[in-house]
XYZ file of C-alpha atoms in Angstrom:
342
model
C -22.772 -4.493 -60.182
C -25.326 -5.516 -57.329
C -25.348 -8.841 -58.923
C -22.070 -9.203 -58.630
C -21.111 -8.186 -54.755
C -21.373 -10.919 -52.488
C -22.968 -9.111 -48.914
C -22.194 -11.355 -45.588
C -24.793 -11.154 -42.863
C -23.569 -11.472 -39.613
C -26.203 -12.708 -37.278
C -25.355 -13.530 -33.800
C -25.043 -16.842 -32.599
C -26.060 -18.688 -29.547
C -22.524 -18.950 -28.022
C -22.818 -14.583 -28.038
C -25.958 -14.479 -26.798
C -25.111 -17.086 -24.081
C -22.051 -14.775 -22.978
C -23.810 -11.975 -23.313
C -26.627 -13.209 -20.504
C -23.653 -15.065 -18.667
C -21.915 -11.057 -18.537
C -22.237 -10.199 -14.735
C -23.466 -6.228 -13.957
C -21.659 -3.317 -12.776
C -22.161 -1.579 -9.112
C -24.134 1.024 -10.929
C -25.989 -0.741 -13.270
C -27.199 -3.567 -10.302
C -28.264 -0.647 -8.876
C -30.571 0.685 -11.519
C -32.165 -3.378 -12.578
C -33.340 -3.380 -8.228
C -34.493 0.214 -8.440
C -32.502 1.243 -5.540
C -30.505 4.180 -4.691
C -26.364 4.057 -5.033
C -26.298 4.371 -0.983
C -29.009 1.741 -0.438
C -27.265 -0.453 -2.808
C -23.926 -0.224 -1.148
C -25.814 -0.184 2.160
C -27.448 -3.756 1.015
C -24.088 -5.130 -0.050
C -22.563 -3.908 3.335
C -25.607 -5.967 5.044
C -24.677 -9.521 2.495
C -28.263 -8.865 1.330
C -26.770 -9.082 -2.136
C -23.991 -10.885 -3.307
C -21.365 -9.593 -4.870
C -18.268 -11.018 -7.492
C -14.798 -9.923 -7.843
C -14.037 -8.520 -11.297
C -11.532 -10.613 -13.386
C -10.416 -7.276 -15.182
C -9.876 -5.434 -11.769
C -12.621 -3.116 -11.920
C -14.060 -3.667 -8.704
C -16.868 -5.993 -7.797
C -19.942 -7.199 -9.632
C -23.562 -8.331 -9.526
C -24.113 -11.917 -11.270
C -27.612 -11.443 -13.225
C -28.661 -14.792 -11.363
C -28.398 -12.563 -8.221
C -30.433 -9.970 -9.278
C -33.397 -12.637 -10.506
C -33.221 -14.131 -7.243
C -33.772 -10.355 -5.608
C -36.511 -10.013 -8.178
C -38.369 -12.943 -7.097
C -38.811 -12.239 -3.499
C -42.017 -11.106 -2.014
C -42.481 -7.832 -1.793
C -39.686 -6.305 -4.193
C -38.729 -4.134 -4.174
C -40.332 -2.288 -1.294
C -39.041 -5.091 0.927
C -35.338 -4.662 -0.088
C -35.757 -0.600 0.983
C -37.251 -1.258 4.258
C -34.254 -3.980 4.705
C -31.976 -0.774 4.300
C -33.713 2.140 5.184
C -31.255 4.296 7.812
C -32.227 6.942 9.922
C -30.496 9.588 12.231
C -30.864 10.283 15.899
C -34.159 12.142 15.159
C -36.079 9.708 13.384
C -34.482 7.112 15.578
C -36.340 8.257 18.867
C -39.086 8.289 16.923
C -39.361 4.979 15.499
C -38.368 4.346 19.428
C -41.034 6.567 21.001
C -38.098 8.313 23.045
C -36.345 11.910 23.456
C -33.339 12.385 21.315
C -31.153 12.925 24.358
C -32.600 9.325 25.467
C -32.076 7.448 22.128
C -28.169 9.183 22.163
C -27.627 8.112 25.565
C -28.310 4.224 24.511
C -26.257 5.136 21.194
C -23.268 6.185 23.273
C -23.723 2.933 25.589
C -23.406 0.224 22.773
C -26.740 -0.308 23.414
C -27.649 0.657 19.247
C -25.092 0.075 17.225
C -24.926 2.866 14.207
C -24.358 1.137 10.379
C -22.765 4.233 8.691
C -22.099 7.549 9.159
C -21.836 11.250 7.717
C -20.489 14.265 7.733
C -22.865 17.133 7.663
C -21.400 20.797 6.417
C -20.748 21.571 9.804
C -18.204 18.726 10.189
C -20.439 17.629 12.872
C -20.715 13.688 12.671
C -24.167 12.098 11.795
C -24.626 8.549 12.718
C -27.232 6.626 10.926
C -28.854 3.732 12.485
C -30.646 0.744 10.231
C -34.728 1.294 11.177
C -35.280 -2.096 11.307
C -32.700 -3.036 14.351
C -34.267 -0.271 16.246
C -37.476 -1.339 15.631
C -36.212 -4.625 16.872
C -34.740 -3.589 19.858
C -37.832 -1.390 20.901
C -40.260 -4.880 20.866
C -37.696 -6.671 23.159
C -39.397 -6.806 26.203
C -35.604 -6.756 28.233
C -35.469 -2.806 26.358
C -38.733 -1.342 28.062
C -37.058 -0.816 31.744
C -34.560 1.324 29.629
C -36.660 3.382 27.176
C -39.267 3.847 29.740
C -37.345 3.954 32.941
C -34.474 5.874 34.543
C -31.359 4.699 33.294
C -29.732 2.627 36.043
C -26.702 3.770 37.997
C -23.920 1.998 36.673
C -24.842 2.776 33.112
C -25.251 6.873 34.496
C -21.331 5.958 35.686
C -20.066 5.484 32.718
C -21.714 8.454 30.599
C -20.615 10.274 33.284
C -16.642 9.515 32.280
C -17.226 10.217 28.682
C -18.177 6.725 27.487
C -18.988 6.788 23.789
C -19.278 3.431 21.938
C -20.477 4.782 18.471
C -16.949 4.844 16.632
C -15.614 1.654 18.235
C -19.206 -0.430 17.508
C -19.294 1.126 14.206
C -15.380 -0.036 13.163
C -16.393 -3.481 14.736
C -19.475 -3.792 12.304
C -16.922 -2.430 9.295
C -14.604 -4.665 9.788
C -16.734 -7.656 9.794
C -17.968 -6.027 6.446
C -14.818 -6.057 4.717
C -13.775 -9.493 6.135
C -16.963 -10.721 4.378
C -15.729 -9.117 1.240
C -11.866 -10.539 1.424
C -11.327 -13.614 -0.551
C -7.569 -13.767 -0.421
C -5.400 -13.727 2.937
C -3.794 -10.427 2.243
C -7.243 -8.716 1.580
C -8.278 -10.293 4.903
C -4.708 -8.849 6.684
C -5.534 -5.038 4.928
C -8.865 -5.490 5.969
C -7.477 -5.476 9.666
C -4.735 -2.828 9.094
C -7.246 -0.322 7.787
C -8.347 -0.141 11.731
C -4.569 0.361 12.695
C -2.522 3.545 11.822
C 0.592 3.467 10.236
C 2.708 3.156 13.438
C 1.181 0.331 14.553
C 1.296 -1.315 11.040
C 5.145 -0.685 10.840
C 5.648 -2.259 14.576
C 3.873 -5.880 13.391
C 4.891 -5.735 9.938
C 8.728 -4.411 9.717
C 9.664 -5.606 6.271
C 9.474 -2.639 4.251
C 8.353 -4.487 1.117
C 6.345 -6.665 2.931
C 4.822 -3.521 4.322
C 3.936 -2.023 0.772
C 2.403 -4.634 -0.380
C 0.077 -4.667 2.191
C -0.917 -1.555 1.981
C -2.360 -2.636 -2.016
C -4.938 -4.073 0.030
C -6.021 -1.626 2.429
C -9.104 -0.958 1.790
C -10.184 2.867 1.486
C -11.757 4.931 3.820
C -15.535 5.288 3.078
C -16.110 8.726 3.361
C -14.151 10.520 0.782
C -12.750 13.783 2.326
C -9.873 16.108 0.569
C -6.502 14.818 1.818
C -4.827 16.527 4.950
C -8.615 18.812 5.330
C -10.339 18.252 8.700
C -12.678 16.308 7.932
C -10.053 13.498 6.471
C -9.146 13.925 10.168
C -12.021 13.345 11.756
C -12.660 10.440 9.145
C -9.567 8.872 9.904
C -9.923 9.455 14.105
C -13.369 7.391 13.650
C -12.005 4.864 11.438
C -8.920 4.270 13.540
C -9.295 2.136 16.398
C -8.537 4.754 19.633
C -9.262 2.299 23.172
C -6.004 0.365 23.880
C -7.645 -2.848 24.415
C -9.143 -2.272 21.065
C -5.503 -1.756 19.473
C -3.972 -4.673 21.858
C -6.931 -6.835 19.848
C -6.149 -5.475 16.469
C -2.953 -6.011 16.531
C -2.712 -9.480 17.640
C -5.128 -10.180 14.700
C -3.494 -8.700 12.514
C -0.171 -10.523 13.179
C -2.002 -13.715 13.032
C -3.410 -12.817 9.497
C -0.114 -11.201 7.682
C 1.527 -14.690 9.254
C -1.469 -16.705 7.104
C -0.863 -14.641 3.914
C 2.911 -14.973 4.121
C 2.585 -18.747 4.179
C -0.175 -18.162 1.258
C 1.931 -15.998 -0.681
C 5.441 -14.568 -0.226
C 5.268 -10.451 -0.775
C 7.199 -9.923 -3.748
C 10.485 -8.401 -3.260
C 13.331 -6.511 -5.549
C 15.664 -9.521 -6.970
C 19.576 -8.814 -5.533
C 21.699 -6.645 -7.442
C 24.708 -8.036 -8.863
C 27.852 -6.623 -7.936
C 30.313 -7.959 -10.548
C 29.864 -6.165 -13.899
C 32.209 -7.811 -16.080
C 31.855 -11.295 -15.390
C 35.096 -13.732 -16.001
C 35.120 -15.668 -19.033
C 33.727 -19.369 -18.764
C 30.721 -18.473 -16.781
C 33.153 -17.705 -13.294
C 32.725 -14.399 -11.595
C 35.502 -12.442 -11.490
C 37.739 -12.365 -8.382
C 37.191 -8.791 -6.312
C 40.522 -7.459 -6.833
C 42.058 -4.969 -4.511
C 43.142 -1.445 -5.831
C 46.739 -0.632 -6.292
C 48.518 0.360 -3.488
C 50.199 4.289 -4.343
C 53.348 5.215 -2.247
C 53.057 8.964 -1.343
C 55.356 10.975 -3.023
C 57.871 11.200 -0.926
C 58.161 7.588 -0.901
C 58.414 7.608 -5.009
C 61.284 5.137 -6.147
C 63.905 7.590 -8.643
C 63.166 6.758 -12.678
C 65.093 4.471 -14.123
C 67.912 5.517 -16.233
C 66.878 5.866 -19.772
C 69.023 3.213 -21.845
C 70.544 3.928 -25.329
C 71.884 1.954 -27.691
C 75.798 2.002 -27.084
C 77.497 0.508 -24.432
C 78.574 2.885 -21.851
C 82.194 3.848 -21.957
C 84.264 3.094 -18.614
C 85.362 6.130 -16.721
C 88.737 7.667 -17.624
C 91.049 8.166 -14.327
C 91.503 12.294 -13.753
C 94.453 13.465 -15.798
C 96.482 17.345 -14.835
C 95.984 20.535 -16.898
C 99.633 20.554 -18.184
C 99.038 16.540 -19.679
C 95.605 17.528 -21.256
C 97.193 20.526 -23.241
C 99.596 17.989 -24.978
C 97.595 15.958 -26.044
C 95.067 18.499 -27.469
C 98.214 20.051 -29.582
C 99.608 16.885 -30.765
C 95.709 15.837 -31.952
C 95.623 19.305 -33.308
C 99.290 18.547 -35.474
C 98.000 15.389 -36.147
C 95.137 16.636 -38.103
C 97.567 19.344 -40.255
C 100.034 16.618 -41.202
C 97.309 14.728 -42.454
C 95.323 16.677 -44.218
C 98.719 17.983 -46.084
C 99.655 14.560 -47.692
């Protein structure tokens, strides 16, 4: 019997192999081939220290395995990449600073750092995260040493004074840029901008209902994921929803400018017209909208025709007296006995 069976061996051939190398990585699994962390990763991406590729099949974006040799081959991987991305709270900020934590939040709340993500702790209490190497950078600037070392001068005292607090706005600017980076289509680049704008604002620039839906395909999520309606979705969507008015007034414009750039790009798709006539004519004419019939109320009812039969009807016969009908009912009567005796 063995002699007899013919067994095929399927080797793979060069074309498989070749699309199996060509086959770009998942999120996850980039992740694992640089040794990093899921939040450093997505921190690195956020920076454009690694280049990322739409998925053909819609599952979100990829890692080409060219990218990850070319991460691979730089000096100092992959301890490099880390320090690159390494974020640190207020604490460990004024540290790396050589200040008091009320100090390094004071320049926070000024613009003067600009935070790269943010948390929220158990508390709801918000924890901004600042990358280690910007402050490190803005610590050796020799314009910073009058204000980590100094009294902070008046005008800047003025304004914490009033409540000034930069974080959330310099944080959605740095965002936004981020997911700009990321759009490669006009209406990803419009949602991009209406994720900063709440749905009021969206609904004043873009009043076409469909045109309105299918914007919001490309609104990108927010990235802190909170149970719907809790408080912290709340407090995640009051920090990534632009609050100043001049910040709105800027938003908005842009926005406007970039749903006006998609339209001419591509049209939103819309519902085709309903057709009204649903028995068409013969001959390929629509049928003519007819008017219903008129009813006359009842009262206004014309009377039934007479029924018709089939005899002719007989003329009238002029009135004749009571003595002149008896006659002629007896002689009919003698009439009929005659006759029926012959």
């Amino acid at each position: 019997m063995s002699g007899d069976t013919i067994t095929h061996v399927i080797t793979p051939t060069a074309e498989t192999a070749g699309a199996k190398r060509q086959t770009p990585f998942s999120q996850s699994r980039a992740a694992r081939e640089l040794g990093l962390k899921r939040s450093e990763f997505d921190l690195a991406v956020h920076l454009g220290h690694i280049r990322t590729l739409p998925d053909e099949g819609g599952g979100g974006r990829r890692v080409d395995r060219a990218e990850i040799e070319r991460l691979r081959a730089q000096e100092g991987f992959p301890e490099a990449l880390r320090r690159r991305v390494e974020a640190v709270g207020t604490r460990d900020g004024a540290a790396l600073m050589e200040v008091t934590a009320a100090r390094f939040t004071r320049l926070a709340r000024l613009g003067l750092v600009t935070p790269v993500k943010f948390n929220l702790n158990r508390y709801r209490a918000v924890v901004w995260l600042y990358l280690a190497d910007e402050l490190l950078e803005f610590t050796a600037d020799p314009k910073s040493a009058t204000l980590l070392n100094q009294p902070l001068p008046e005008v800047l005292r003025s304004q914490l004074d009033t409540g000034l607090d930069l974080r959330a706005r310099n944080w959605r600017g740095r965002h936004l840029g981020f997911l700009l980076r990321q759009a490669g289509d006009p209406w990803e680049r419009a949602g991009a901008v209406a994720s900063m704008l709440d749905q009021v604002q969206v609904s004043e620039i873009v009043r076409d209902p469909y045109e309105r839906a299918y914007l919001n395909r490309f609104r990108p999520q927010p990235p802190a994921h909170c149970t719907p309606d809790s408080p912290a979705a709340h407090l995640t969507e009051r920090i990534t929803t632009a609050q100043d008015p001049d910040e709105i007034e800027w938003l908005r414009a842009d926005l406007a400018r970039a749903v006006e750039e998609a339209r001419t790009h591509r049209p939103a798709p819309s519902p085709a017209p309903r057709c009204t006539d649903r028995h068409p004519a013969q001959h390929g004419h629509p049928a003519e909208h007819r008017r219903p019939e008129r009813r006359h109320p009842a009262h206004h009812r014309c009377p039934p025709a007479p029924e018709r039969s089939g005899r002719s009807r007989q003329p009238e016969q002029p009135q004749r007296s009571e003595p002149v009908r008896r006659r002629e009912r007896s002689r009919r009567l003698l009439g009929r006995f005659f006759h029926r005796d012959t």
